[in-house]
XYZ file of C-alpha atoms in Angstrom:
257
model
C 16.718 30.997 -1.091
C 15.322 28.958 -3.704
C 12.573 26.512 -3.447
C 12.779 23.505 -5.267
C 10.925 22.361 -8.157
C 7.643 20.744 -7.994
C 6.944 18.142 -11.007
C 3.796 15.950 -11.799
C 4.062 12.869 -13.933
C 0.860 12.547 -15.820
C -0.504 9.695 -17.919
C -3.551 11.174 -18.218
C -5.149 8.467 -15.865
C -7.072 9.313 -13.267
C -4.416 8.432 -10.297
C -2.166 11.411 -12.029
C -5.014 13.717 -13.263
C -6.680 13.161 -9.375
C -3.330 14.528 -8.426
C -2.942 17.694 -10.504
C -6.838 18.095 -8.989
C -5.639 17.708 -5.086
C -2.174 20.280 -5.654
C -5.051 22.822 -7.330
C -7.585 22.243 -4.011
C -5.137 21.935 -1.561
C -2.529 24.779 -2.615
C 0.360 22.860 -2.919
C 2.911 23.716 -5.134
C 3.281 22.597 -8.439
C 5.088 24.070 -11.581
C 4.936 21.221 -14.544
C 2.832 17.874 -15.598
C 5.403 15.808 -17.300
C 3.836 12.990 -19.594
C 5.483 10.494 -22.038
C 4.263 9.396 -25.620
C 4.674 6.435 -26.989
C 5.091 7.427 -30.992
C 3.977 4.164 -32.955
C 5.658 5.837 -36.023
C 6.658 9.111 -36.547
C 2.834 10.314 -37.201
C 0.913 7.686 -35.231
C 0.517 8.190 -31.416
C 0.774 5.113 -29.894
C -1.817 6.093 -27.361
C -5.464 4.942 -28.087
C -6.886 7.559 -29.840
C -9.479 9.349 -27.657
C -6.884 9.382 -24.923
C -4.641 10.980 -27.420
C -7.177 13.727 -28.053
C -7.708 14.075 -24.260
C -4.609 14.868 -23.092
C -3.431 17.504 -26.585
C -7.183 18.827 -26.299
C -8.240 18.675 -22.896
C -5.688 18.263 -19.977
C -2.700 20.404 -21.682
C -5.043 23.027 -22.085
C -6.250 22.658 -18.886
C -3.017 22.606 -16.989
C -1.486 25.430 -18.654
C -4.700 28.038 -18.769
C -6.669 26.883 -15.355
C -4.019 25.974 -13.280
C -1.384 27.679 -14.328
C 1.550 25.245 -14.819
C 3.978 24.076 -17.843
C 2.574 20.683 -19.157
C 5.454 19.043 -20.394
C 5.173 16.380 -23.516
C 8.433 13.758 -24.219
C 9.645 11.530 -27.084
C 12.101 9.460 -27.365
C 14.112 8.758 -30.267
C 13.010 5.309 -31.002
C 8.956 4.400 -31.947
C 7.447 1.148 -31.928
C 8.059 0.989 -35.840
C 11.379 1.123 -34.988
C 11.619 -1.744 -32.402
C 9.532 -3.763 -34.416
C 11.889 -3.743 -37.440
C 15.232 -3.428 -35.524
C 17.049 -6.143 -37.297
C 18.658 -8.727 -34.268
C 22.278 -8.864 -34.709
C 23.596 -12.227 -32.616
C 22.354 -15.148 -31.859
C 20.647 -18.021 -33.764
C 18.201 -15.586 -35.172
C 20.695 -12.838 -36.493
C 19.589 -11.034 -39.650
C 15.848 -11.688 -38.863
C 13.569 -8.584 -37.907
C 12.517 -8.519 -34.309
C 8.458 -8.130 -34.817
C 6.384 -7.736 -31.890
C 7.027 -6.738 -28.500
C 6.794 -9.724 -26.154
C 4.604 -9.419 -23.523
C 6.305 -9.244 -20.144
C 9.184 -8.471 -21.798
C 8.215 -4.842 -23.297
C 11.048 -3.292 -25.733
C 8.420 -0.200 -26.427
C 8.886 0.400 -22.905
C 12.223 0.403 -22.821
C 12.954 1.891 -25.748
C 10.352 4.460 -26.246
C 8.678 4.611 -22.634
C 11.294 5.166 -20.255
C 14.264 7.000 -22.169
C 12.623 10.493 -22.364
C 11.459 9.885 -18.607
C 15.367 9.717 -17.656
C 17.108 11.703 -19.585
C 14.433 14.472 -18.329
C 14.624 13.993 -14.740
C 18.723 13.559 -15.270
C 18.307 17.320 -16.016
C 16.473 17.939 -12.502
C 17.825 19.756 -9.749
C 18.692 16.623 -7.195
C 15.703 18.462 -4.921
C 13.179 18.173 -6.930
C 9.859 16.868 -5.618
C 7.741 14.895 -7.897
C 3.957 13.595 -7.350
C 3.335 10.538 -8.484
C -0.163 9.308 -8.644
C -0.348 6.124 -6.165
C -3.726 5.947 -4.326
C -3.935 5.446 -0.532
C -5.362 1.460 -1.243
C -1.900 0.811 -3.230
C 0.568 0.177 -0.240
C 2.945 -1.880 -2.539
C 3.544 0.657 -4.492
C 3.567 3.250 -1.715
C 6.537 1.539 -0.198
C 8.458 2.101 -2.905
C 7.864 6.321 -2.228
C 10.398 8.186 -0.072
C 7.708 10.833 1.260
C 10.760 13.586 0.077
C 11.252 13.585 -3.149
C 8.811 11.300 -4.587
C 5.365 11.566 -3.399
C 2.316 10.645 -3.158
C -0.551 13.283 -2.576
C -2.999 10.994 -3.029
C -2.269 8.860 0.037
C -1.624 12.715 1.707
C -5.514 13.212 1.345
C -6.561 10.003 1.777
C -7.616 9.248 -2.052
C -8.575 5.793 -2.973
C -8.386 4.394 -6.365
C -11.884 4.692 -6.605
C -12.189 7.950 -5.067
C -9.602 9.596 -7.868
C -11.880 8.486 -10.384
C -14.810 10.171 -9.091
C -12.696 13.873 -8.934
C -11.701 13.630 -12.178
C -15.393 12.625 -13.374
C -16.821 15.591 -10.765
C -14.124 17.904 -13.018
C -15.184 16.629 -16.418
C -11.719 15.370 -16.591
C -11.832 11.756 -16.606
C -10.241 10.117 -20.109
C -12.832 8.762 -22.893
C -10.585 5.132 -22.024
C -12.748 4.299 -19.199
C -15.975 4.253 -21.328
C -14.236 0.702 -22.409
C -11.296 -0.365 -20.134
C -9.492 0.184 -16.678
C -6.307 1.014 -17.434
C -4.310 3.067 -20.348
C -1.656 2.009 -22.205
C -0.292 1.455 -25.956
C -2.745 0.687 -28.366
C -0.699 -1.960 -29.574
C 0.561 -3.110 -26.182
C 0.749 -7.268 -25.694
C -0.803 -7.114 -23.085
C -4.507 -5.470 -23.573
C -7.533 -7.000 -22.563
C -9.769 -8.217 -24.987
C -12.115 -4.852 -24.631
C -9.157 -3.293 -25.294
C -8.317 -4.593 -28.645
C -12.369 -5.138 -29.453
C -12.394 -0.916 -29.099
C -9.155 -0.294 -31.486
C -10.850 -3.271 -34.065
C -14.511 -1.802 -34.113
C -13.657 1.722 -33.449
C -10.153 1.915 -35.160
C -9.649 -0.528 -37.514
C -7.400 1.523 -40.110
C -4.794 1.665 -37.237
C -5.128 -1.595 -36.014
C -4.640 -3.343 -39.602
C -1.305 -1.349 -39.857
C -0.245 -4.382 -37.541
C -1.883 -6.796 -39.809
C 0.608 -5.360 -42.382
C 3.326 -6.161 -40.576
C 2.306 -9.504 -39.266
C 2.789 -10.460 -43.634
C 5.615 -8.779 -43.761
C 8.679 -11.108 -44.883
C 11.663 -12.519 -42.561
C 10.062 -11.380 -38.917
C 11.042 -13.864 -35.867
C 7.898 -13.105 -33.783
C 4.534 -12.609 -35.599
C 2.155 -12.836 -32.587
C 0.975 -9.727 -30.964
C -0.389 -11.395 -28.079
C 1.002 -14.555 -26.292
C -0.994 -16.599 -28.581
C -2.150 -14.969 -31.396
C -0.932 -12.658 -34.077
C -2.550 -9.570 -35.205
C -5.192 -10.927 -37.282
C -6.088 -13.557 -35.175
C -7.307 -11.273 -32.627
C -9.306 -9.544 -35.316
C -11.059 -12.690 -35.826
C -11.951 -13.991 -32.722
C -12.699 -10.208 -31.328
C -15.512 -9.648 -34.414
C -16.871 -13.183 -34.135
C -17.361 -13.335 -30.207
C -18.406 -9.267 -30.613
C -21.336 -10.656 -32.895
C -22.223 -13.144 -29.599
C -22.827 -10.299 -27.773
C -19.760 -9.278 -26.010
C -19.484 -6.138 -24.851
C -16.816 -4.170 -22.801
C -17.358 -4.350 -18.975
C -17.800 -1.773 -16.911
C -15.232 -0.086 -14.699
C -15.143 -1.138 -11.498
C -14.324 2.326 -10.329
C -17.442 3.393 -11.812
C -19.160 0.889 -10.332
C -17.697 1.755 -6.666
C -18.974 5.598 -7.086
């Protein structure tokens, strides 16, 4: 008889590293950490850097030599240079370029994010089990988890948001993000808080003006990378208020520990 197969998927936050940390402690089986990546073009992660570099350097490495398991990298087809210059085909604004994605209404996540994720679990044996990193203080979210096949083994060992972020710091495997935000997600994603943006302007501003490029570029429908302002706004309001003294907050996990 064969058992079934046992699948993490892994952002490389600490809700899905926490996890990969509780199957290792707790013996529970696991045989691959699955992650998606955003591609903003075909060389250009769309992660922020330093979580980039964490997951190739640190938590592949870590899943396939310490623990043992098949860590798993996707990509779809499309990247986010793609979206952004699809050309829209009906409508008032046919023949115009697309631009940026609009926030609430994410085409990188539909069109780069989630493709990969479904054609790879279309592949799955139908009794597969796969952790996904919930914490025990997220009952929302929990509801939406069978207990069967999708599962959460944080809530199994009673793991709190704040209490993930502590295992992965005890394991030296908590991403560089949280030095300046609480969450990870594209570096160009409409939605970032300012820290967010303030850490790819001051820390990465050759990547960041590649969206200033296309903010000039001729014949796009929608310039604005935020709900209200376009690229190079942000630029300037981030490095004027940065020179006031704004700094990024600390996380409120790390501030619960």
């Amino acid at each position: 008889m064969t058992h079934p197969k046992y699948v993490a998927s892994c952002s490389g936050g600490k809700d899905s590293v926490a996890t990969l940390l509780l199957a290792a402690q707790h013996n529970e089986p696991l045989d691959e950490a699955v992650f998606s990546e955003v591609m903003f073009d075909q060389d250009t992660s769309g992660e922020v850097p330093e979580h980039r570099d964490f997951i190739y350097d640190r938590l592949k490495p870590f899943c396939e030599k310490e623990l043992g398991i098949k860590f798993t990298i996707l990509h779809a087809d499309k990247t986010y240079d793609e979206v952004f210059h699809h050309v829209i085909t009906r409508g008032p604004h046919k023949g115009v370029v697309r631009g940026f994605a609009w926030a609430g209404m994410c085409a990188v996540n539909r069109d780069c994010k989630i493709p990969p994720v479904r054609k790879y679990n279309a592949a799955l044996s139908p009794d597969t089990v796969s952790y996904v990193g919930i914490a025990e203080d997220e009952p929302k979210r929990l509801a939406r988890l069978d207990g069967i096949t999708k599962v959460s083994l944080l809530a199994k060992y009673g793991m709190t948001e704040a209490d993930a972020y502590k295992l992965c710091q005890e394991h030296g495997l908590l991403s560089p993000i949280y030095a300046h935000c609480r969450r990870n997600g594209c570096w160009f994603c409409p939605n970032a808080s300012d820290s967010e943006l303030l850490h790819m302007v001051t820390k990465h501003p050759d990547i960041f003006d590649r969206l200033i490029e296309w903010e000039n570029e001729d014949n796009i429908f929608h310039r604005r990378m935020t709900r209200r302002e376009t690229p190079s706004e942000v630029k300037a309001r981030l490095l004027s208020k940065s020179q006031t003294g704004f700094s990024s907050p600390r996380s409120k996990y790390e501030m619960e520990v």
